[in-house]
Coordinates of C-alpha atoms (C1' of nucleotides) in Angstrom, one line a residue:
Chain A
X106 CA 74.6 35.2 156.8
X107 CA 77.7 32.9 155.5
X108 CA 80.2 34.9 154.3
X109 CA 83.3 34.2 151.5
X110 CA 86.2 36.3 152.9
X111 CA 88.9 37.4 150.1
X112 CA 91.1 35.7 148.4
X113 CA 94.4 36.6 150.3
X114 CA 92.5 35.4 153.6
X115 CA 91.3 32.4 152.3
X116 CA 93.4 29.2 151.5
X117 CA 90.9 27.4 149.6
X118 CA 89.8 30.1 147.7
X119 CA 93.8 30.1 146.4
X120 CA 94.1 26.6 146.5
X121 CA 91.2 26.2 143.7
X122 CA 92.0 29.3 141.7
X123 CA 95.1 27.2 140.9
X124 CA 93.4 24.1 139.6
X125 CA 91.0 26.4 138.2
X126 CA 93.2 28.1 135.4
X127 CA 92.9 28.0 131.8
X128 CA 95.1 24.7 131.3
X129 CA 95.8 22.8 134.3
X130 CA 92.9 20.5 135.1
X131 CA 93.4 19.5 131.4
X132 CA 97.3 18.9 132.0
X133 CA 96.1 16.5 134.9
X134 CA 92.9 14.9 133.2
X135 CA 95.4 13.7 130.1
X136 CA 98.3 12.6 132.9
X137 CA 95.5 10.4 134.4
X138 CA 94.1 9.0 131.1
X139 CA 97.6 8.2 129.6
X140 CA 99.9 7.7 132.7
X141 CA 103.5 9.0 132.6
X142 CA 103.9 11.3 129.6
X143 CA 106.7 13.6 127.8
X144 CA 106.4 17.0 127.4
X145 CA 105.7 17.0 123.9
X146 CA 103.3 14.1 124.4
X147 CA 101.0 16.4 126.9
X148 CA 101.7 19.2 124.2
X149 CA 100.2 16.6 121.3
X150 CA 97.5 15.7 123.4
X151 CA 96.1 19.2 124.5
X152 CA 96.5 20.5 120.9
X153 CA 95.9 24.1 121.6
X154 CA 98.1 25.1 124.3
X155 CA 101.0 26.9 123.5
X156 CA 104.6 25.8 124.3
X157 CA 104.8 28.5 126.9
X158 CA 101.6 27.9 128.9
X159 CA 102.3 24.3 129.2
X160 CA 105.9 24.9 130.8
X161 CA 103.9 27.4 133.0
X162 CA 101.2 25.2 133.9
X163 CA 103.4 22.3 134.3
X164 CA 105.4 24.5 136.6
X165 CA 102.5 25.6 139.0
X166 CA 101.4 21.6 139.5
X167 CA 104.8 20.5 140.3
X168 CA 105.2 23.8 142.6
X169 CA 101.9 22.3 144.5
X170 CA 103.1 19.2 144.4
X171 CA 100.4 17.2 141.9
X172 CA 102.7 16.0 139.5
X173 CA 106.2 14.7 139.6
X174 CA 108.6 15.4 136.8
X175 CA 111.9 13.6 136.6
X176 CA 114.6 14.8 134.1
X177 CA 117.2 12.2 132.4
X178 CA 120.5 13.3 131.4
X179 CA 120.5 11.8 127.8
X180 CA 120.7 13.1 124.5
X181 CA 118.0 14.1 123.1
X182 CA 117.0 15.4 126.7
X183 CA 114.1 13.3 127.7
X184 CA 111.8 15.1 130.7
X185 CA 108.7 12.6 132.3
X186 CA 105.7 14.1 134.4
X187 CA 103.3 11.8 136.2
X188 CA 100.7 12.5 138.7
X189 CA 101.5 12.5 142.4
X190 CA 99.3 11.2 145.1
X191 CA 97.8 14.4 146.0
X192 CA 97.3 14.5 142.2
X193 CA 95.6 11.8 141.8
X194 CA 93.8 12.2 144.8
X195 CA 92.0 15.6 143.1
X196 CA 91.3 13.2 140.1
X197 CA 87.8 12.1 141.3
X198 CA 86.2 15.2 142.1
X199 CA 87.5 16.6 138.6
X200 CA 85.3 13.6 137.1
X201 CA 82.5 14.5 139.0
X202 CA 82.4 18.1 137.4
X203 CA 83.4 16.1 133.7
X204 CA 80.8 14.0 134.3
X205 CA 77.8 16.8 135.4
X206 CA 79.4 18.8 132.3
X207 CA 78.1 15.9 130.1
X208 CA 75.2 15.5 131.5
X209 CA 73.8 19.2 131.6
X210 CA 75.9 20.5 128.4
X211 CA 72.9 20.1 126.1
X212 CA 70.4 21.5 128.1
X213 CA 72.8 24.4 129.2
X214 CA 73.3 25.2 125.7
X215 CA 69.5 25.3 124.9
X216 CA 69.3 27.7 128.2
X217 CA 72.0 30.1 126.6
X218 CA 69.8 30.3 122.9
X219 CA 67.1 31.4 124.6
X220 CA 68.9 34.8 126.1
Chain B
X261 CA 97.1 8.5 123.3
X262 CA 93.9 10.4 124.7
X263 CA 93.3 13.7 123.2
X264 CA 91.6 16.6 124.7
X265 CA 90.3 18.8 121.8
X266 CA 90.3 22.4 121.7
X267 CA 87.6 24.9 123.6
X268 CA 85.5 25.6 120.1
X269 CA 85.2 21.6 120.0
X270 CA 84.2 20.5 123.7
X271 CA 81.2 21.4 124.8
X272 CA 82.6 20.2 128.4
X273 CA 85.7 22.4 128.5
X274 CA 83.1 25.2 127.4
X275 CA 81.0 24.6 130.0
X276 CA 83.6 24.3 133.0
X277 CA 85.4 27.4 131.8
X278 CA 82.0 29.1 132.8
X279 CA 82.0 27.9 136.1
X280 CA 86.1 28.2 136.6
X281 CA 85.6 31.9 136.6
X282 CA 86.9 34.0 139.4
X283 CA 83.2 34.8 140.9
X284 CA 80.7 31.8 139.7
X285 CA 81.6 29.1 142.6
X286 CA 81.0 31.5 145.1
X287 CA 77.8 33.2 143.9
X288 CA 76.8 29.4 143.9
X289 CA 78.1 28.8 147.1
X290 CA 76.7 31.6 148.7
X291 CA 73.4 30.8 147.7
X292 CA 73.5 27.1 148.8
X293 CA 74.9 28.6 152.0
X294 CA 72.1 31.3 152.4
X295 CA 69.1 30.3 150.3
X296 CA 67.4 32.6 148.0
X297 CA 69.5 36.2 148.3
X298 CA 69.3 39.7 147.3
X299 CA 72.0 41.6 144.8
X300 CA 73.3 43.4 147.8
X301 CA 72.8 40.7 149.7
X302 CA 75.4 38.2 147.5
X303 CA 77.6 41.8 147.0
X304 CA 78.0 41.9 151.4
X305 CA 78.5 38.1 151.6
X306 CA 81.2 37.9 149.0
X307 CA 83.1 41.3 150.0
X308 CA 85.7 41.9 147.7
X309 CA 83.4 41.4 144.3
X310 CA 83.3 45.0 142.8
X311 CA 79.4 45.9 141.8
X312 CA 80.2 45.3 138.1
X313 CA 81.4 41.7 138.3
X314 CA 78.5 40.5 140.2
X315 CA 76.1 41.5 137.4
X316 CA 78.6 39.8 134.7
X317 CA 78.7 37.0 136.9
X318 CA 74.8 36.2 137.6
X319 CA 74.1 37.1 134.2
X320 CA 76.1 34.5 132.9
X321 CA 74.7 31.7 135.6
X322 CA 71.2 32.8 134.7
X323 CA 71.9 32.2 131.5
X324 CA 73.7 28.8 131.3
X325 CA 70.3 28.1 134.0
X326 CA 72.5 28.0 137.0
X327 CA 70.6 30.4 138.8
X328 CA 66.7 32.4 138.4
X329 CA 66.2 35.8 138.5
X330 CA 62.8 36.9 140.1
X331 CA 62.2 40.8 139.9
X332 CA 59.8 42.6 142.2
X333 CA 57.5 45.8 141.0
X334 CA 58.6 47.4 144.0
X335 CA 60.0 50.6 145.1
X336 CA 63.0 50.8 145.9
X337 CA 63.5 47.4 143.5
X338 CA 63.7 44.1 145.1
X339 CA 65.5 41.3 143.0
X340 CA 65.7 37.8 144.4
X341 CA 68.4 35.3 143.2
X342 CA 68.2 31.6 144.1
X343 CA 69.7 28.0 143.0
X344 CA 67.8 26.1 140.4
X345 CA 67.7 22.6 140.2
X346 CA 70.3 22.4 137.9
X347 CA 72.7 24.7 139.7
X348 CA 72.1 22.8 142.7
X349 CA 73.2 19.2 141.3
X350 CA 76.3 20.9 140.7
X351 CA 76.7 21.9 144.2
X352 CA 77.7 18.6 145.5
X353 CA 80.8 18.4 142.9
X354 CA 82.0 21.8 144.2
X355 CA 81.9 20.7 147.4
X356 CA 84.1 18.2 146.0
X357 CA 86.9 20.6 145.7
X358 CA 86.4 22.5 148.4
X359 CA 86.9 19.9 150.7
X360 CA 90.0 18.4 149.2
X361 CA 91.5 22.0 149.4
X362 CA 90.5 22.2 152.7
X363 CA 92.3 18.7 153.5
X364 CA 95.3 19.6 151.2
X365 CA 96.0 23.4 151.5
X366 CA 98.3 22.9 154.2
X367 CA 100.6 20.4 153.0
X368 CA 100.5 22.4 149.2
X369 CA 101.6 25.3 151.0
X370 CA 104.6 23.8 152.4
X371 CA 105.4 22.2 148.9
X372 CA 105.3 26.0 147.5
X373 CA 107.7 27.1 150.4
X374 CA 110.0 25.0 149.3
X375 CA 110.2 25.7 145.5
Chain C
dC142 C1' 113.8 17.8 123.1
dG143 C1' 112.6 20.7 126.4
dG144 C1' 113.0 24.5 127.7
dT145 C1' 113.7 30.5 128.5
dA146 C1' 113.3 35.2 127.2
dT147 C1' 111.0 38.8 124.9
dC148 C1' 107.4 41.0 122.9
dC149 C1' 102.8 41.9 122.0
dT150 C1' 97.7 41.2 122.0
dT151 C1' 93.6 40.0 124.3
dT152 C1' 90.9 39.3 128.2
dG153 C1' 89.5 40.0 133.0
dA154 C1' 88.1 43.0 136.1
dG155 C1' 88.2 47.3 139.2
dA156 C1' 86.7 52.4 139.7
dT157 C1' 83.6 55.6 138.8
dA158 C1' 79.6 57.9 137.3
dC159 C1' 74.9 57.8 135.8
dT160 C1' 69.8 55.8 135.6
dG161 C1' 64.9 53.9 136.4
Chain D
dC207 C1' 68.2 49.1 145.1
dA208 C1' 69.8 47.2 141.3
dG209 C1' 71.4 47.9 137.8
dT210 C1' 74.2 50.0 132.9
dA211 C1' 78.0 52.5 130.6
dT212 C1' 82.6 53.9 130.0
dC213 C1' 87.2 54.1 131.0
dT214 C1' 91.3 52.2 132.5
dC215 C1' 94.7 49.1 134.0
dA216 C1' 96.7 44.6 135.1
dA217 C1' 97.2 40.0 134.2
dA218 C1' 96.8 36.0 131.2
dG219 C1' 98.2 34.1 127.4
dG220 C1' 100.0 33.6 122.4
dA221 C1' 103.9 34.1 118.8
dT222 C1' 108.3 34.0 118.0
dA223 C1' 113.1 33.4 118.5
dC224 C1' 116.9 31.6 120.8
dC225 C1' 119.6 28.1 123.9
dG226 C1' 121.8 23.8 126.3

DNA sequence: CGGTATCCTTTGAGATACTG
DNA sequence: CAGTATCTCAAAGGATACCG
């Protein structure tokens, strides 16, 4: 039988749970569909994160290297984020589960009325 | 500018929030791996899901149709779990992930060790 | 503007015990 | 064997206030 070791023994198990948080697969998907964006842009666009979350989220993708952010020394401050490579590079396959979510939301939701 | 509306609002972020649990990838990856499985079988394959959890957690696939549930009239009780059709055309998209973090773990580990 | 720091609430999830 | 119920705790996340 195929087993799924634990968490602390398995990379990709900790490599997805990161992606697979609350906020950050969002923070990437509006990066992608609007290009280089502003802090307060990203916060506009999500609409119901909070200010704290975002800096957290933004935080973990830089730490793992999927988006770049570059601070200006100007006043206002003015802070950019953009995807990275290996950013974009985990862009498709997050379509592909956007995409099956479209397809199967309205069925799924029938599924769930009935139990 | 591309918004990304709130939970209550997107059927899709609804939908993938289900599936970005902790457990629900790997109950559908262990049955992709393994074909059609008992409870105990899923709890010995996965290891560190505690008894409660895997109960939440195939509930909530047989519900959104992820998964079936066949019960047997036996004693001791025999309960079968196994892909559907729709659970299985999600498969491919989790493979997705699973092998960019396999291809990517390495270098995102570095980036961490250095922030 | 783009953060940190603090506090507090809510949710996730493990441990344990009991049941048909 | 395959659950359910309860209790408890830790972690995630929101609100708010303050700072360079």
């Amino acid at each position: 039988m195929k087993k799924f070791p634990p968490t602390g023994s398995c990379p990709v198990r900790d490599v997805l749970s990161r992606i697979g948080d609350k906020w950050s697969m969002l923070v990437l998907l509006t990066l992608h569909a609007n290009g280089t964006m502003r802090f307060n842009e990203i916060h506009r666009s999500l609409e119901d994160i909070s200010h704290r979350m975002l800096t957290v989220t933004l935080r973990m993708l830089e730490a793992d290297g999927l988006i770049a952010r570059e601070v200006f020394a100007e006043v206002p401050p003015r802070v950019e984020y953009s995807l990275t490579e290996r950013g974009s590079s985990l862009l498709p396959h997050i379509f592909g589960l956007v995409e099956w979510a479209q397809a199967n939301k309205a069925s799924i939701f029938e599924e769930r009325a009935r139990h």
